XYZ file of C-alpha atoms in Angstrom:
294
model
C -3.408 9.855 -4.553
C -2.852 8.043 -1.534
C 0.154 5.552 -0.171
C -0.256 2.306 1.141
C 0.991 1.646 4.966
C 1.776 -1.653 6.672
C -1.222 -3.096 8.894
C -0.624 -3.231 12.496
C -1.498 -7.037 12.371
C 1.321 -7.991 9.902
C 3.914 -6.123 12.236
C 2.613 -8.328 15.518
C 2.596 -11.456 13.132
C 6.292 -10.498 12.330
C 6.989 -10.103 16.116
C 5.411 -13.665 16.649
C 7.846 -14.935 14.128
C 10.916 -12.895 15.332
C 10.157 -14.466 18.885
C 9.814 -18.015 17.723
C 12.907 -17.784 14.959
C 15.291 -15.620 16.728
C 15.313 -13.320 14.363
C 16.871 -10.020 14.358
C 15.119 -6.446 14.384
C 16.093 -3.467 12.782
C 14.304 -0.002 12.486
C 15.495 2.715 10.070
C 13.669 5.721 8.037
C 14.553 6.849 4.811
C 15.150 10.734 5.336
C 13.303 13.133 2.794
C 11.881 10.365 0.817
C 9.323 12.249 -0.788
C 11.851 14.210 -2.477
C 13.529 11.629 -3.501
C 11.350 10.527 -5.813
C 9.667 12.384 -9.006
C 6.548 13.968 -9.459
C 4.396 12.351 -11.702
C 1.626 15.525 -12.409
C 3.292 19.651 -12.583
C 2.473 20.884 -9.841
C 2.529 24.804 -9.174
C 2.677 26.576 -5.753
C 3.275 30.241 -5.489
C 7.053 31.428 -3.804
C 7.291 31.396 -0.079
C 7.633 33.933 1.728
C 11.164 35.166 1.616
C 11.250 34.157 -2.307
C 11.043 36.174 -5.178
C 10.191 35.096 -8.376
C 12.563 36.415 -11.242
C 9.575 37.638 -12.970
C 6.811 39.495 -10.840
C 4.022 37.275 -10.983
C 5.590 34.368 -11.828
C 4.440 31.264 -9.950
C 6.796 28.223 -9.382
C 6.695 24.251 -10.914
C 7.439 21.752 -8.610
C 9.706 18.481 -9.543
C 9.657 16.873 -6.907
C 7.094 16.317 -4.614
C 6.767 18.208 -1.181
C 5.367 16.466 2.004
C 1.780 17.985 2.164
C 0.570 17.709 -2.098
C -1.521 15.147 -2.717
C 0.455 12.655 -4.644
C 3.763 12.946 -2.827
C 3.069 9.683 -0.333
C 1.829 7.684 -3.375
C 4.961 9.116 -5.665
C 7.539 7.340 -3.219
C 5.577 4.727 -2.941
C 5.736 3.803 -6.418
C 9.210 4.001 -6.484
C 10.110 2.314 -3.343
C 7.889 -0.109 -4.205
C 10.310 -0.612 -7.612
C 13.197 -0.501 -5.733
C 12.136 -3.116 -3.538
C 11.047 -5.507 -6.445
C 14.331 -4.852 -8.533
C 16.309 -5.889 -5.418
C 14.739 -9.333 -5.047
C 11.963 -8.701 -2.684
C 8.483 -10.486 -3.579
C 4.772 -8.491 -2.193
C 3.180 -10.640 -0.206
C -0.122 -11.322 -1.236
C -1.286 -10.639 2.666
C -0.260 -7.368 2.754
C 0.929 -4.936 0.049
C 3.242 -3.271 1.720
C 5.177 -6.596 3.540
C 8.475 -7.372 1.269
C 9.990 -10.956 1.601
C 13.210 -12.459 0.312
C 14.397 -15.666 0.638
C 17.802 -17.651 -0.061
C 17.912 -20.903 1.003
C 16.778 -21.512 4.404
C 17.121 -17.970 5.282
C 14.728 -14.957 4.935
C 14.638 -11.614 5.141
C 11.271 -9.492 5.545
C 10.949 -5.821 5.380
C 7.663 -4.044 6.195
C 7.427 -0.348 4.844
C 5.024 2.526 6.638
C 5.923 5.003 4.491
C 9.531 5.940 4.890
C 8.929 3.953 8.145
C 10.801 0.247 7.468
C 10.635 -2.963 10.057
C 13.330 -5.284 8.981
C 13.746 -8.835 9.931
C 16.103 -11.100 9.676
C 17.362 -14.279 10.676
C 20.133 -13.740 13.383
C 22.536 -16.799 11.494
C 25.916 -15.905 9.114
C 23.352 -15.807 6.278
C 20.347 -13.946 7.217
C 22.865 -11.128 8.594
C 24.364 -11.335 5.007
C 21.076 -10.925 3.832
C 20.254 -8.229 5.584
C 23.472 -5.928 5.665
C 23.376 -6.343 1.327
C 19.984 -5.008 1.652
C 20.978 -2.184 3.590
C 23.731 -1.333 1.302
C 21.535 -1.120 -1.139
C 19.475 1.267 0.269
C 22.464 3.345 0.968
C 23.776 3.744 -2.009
C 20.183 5.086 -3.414
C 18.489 7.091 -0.270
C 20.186 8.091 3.318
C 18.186 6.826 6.352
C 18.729 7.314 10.056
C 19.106 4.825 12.338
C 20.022 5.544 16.276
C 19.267 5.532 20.407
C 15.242 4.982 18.751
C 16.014 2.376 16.426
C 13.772 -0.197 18.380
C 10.907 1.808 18.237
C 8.242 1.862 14.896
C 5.304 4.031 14.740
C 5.573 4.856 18.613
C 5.800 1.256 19.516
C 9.124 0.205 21.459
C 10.740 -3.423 20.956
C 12.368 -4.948 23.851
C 14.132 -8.062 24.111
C 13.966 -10.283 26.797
C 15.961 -13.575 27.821
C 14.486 -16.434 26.660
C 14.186 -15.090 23.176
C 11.394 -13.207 23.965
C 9.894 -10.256 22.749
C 8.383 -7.145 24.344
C 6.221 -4.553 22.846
C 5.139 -1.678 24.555
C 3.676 2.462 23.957
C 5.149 3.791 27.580
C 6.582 6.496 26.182
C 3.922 7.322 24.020
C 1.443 6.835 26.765
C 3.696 9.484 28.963
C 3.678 11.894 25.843
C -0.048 11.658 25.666
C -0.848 12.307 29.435
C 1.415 14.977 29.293
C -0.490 16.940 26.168
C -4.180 16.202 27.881
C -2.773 16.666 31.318
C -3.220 13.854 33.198
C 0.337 12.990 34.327
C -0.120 13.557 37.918
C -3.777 12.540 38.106
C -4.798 9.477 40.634
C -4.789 6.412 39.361
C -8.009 3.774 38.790
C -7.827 0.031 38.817
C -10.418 -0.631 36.114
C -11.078 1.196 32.308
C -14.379 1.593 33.358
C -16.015 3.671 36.138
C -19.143 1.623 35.746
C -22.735 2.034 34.516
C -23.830 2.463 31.101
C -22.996 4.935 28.005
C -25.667 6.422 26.866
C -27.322 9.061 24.703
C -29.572 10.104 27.254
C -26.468 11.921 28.557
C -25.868 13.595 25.710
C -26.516 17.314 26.227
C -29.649 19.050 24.207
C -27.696 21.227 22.208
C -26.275 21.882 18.605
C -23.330 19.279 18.866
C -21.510 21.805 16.319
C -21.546 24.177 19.511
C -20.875 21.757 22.248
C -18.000 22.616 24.024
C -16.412 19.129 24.689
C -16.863 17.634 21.772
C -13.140 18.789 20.531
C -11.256 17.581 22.976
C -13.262 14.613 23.770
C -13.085 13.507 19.525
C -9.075 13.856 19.898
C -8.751 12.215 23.326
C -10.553 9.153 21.616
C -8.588 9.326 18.191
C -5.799 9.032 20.458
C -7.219 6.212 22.326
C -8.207 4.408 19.681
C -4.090 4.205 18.212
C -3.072 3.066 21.804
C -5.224 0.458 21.987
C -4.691 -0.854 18.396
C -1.546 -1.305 18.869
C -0.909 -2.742 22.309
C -3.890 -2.183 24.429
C -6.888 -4.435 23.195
C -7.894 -4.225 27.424
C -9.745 -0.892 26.984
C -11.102 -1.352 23.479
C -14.769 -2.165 25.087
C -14.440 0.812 27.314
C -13.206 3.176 24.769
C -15.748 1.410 21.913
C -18.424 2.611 24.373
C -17.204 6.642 24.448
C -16.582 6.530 21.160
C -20.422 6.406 19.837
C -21.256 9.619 21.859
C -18.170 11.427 20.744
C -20.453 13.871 17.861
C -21.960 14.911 21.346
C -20.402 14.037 24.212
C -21.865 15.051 27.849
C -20.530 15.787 31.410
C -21.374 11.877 32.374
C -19.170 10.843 29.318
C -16.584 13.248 29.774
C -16.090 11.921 33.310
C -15.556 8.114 32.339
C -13.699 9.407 29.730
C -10.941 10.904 32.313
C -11.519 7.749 34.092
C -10.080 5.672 31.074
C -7.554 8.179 30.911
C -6.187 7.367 34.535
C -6.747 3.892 34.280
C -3.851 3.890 31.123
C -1.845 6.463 32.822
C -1.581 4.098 35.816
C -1.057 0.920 33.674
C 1.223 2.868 30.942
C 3.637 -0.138 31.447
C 1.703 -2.594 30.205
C 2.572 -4.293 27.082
C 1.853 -7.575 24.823
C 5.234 -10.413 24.840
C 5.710 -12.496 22.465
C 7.689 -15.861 22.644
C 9.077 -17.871 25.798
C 8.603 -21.611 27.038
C 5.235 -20.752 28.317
C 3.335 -20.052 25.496
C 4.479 -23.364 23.478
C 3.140 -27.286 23.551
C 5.416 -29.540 23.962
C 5.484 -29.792 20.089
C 6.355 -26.884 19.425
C 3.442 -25.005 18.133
C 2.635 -22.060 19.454
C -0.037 -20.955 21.635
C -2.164 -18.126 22.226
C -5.572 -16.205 23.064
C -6.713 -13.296 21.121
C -9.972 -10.840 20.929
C -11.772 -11.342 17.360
C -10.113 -8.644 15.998
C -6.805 -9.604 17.052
């Protein structure tokens, strides 16, 4: 059984909002949730190593469930999702996993990624009251950590700027990434694209199943592909393009691939703001310009 997760394009929305309300931001994670919730179908597993059953052969029957069997994410779900409901929270109907409260004027949205939770709030006497009974709440049921990251959701990092403003941005991320596929001291490019077309005439004539690339090349892009869904819709043409060669990639991709990979390393500090004077008519509503998909 699977959980579900909070889309990427209700967590911007709720940044758009944040920015135009004021509202305050929050990031916690509820430690061990998985086992705090009960299994709903035994599950056996044999005793670790180091673990002896009192009976030689015995095998051992799980009640709660461990991160890795099938039904754990969808377990806490269920009862997170109860918890949530029983405390006053309404689903929205946009996305199943955004949680909204309301008193009044005031209103309090959390958005839930598994044990991953976005709250916001409005930054008035009320909407703090709002949010710290909420948190109690959640206290007195599960422990979650909050600390030096607590701005920072899914490897996204929220910044506030004057003016109300709102930055989001992946730089660390970015700098994790570069480090793992070793690009943190390469040169730096000005474009995501070296140029010409992506082809599969380039693609080498070989089993792709023994093509040496192909690996690395399929996890380079899967890691692309996160990076620019979140904050990075500039190389989502570029990295579109690799992606349909990436069964069988060949030296020619492989090169603009490492191209793209420069071009982000040298424009890690880019990010998406939301809010400010700029972006608003004289009426108040609120303007902006977005790809399709955005």
């Amino acid at each position: 059984s699977m959980a579900p997760v909070g889309k990427l394009q209700t967590f911007r929305v709720l940044l758009a909002e944040a920015a135009r309300r004021g509202m305050d931001i929050q990031i916690l994670d509820v430690r061990s949730a998985y086992l705090c919730s009960e299994i709903d179908i035994p599950n056996y597993m044999t005793p670790p190593p180091g673990t002896s059953p009192p009976v030689p052969g015995h095998v051992m029957k799980l009640v709660r469930p461990l991160y890795g069997t099938r039904q754990g994410a969808y377990c806490w779900n269920k009862q997170i999702d109860s918890d949530m409901k029983e405390w006053g929270f309404e689903v929205s109907s946009a996305d199943p996993c955004l949680y909204i409260k309301k008193s009044g004027n005031c209103v309090l949205r959390v958005l839930l990624f598994v044990d991953d939770m976005a709250i916001f709030n409005d930054a008035d006497t009320a909407g703090k009251a709002m949010k710290e009974e909420f948190i109690k709440k959640l206290g007195d049921k599960y422990k979650f950590s909050t600390g030096h990251d607590d701005h920072v959701y899914l490897g996204m990092a929220i910044h506030r700027l004057s003016g109300g403003r709102i930055l989001l941005t992946q730089e660390r991320y970015i700098e994790d990434v570069m480090i793992k596929f070793g690009f943190a001291e390469s040169g730096k490019v000005d474009t995501p694209s070296p140029g010409g077309k992506i082809t599969k005439l380039d693609c080498p004539d070989e089993d792709p199943a023994s093509n040496p690339r192909a690996r690395r090349y399929r996890e380079m892009c899967g890691v692309l592909r996160w990076i620019e869904q979140c904050t990075r819709p500039d190389i989502s043409t570029t990295l579109s393009e690799l992606c349909k060669v990436q069964i069988n990639p060949g030296d020619a991709h492989v090169k603009a691939l490492h191209h793209l990979m420069k071009y982000i390393n040298g424009t890690k500090g880019r990010c998406i703001v939301y809010g400010g004077e700029e972006t608003r008519h004289a009426d108040g509503k609120i303007v902006g310009y977005v790809d399709s998909d955005w």
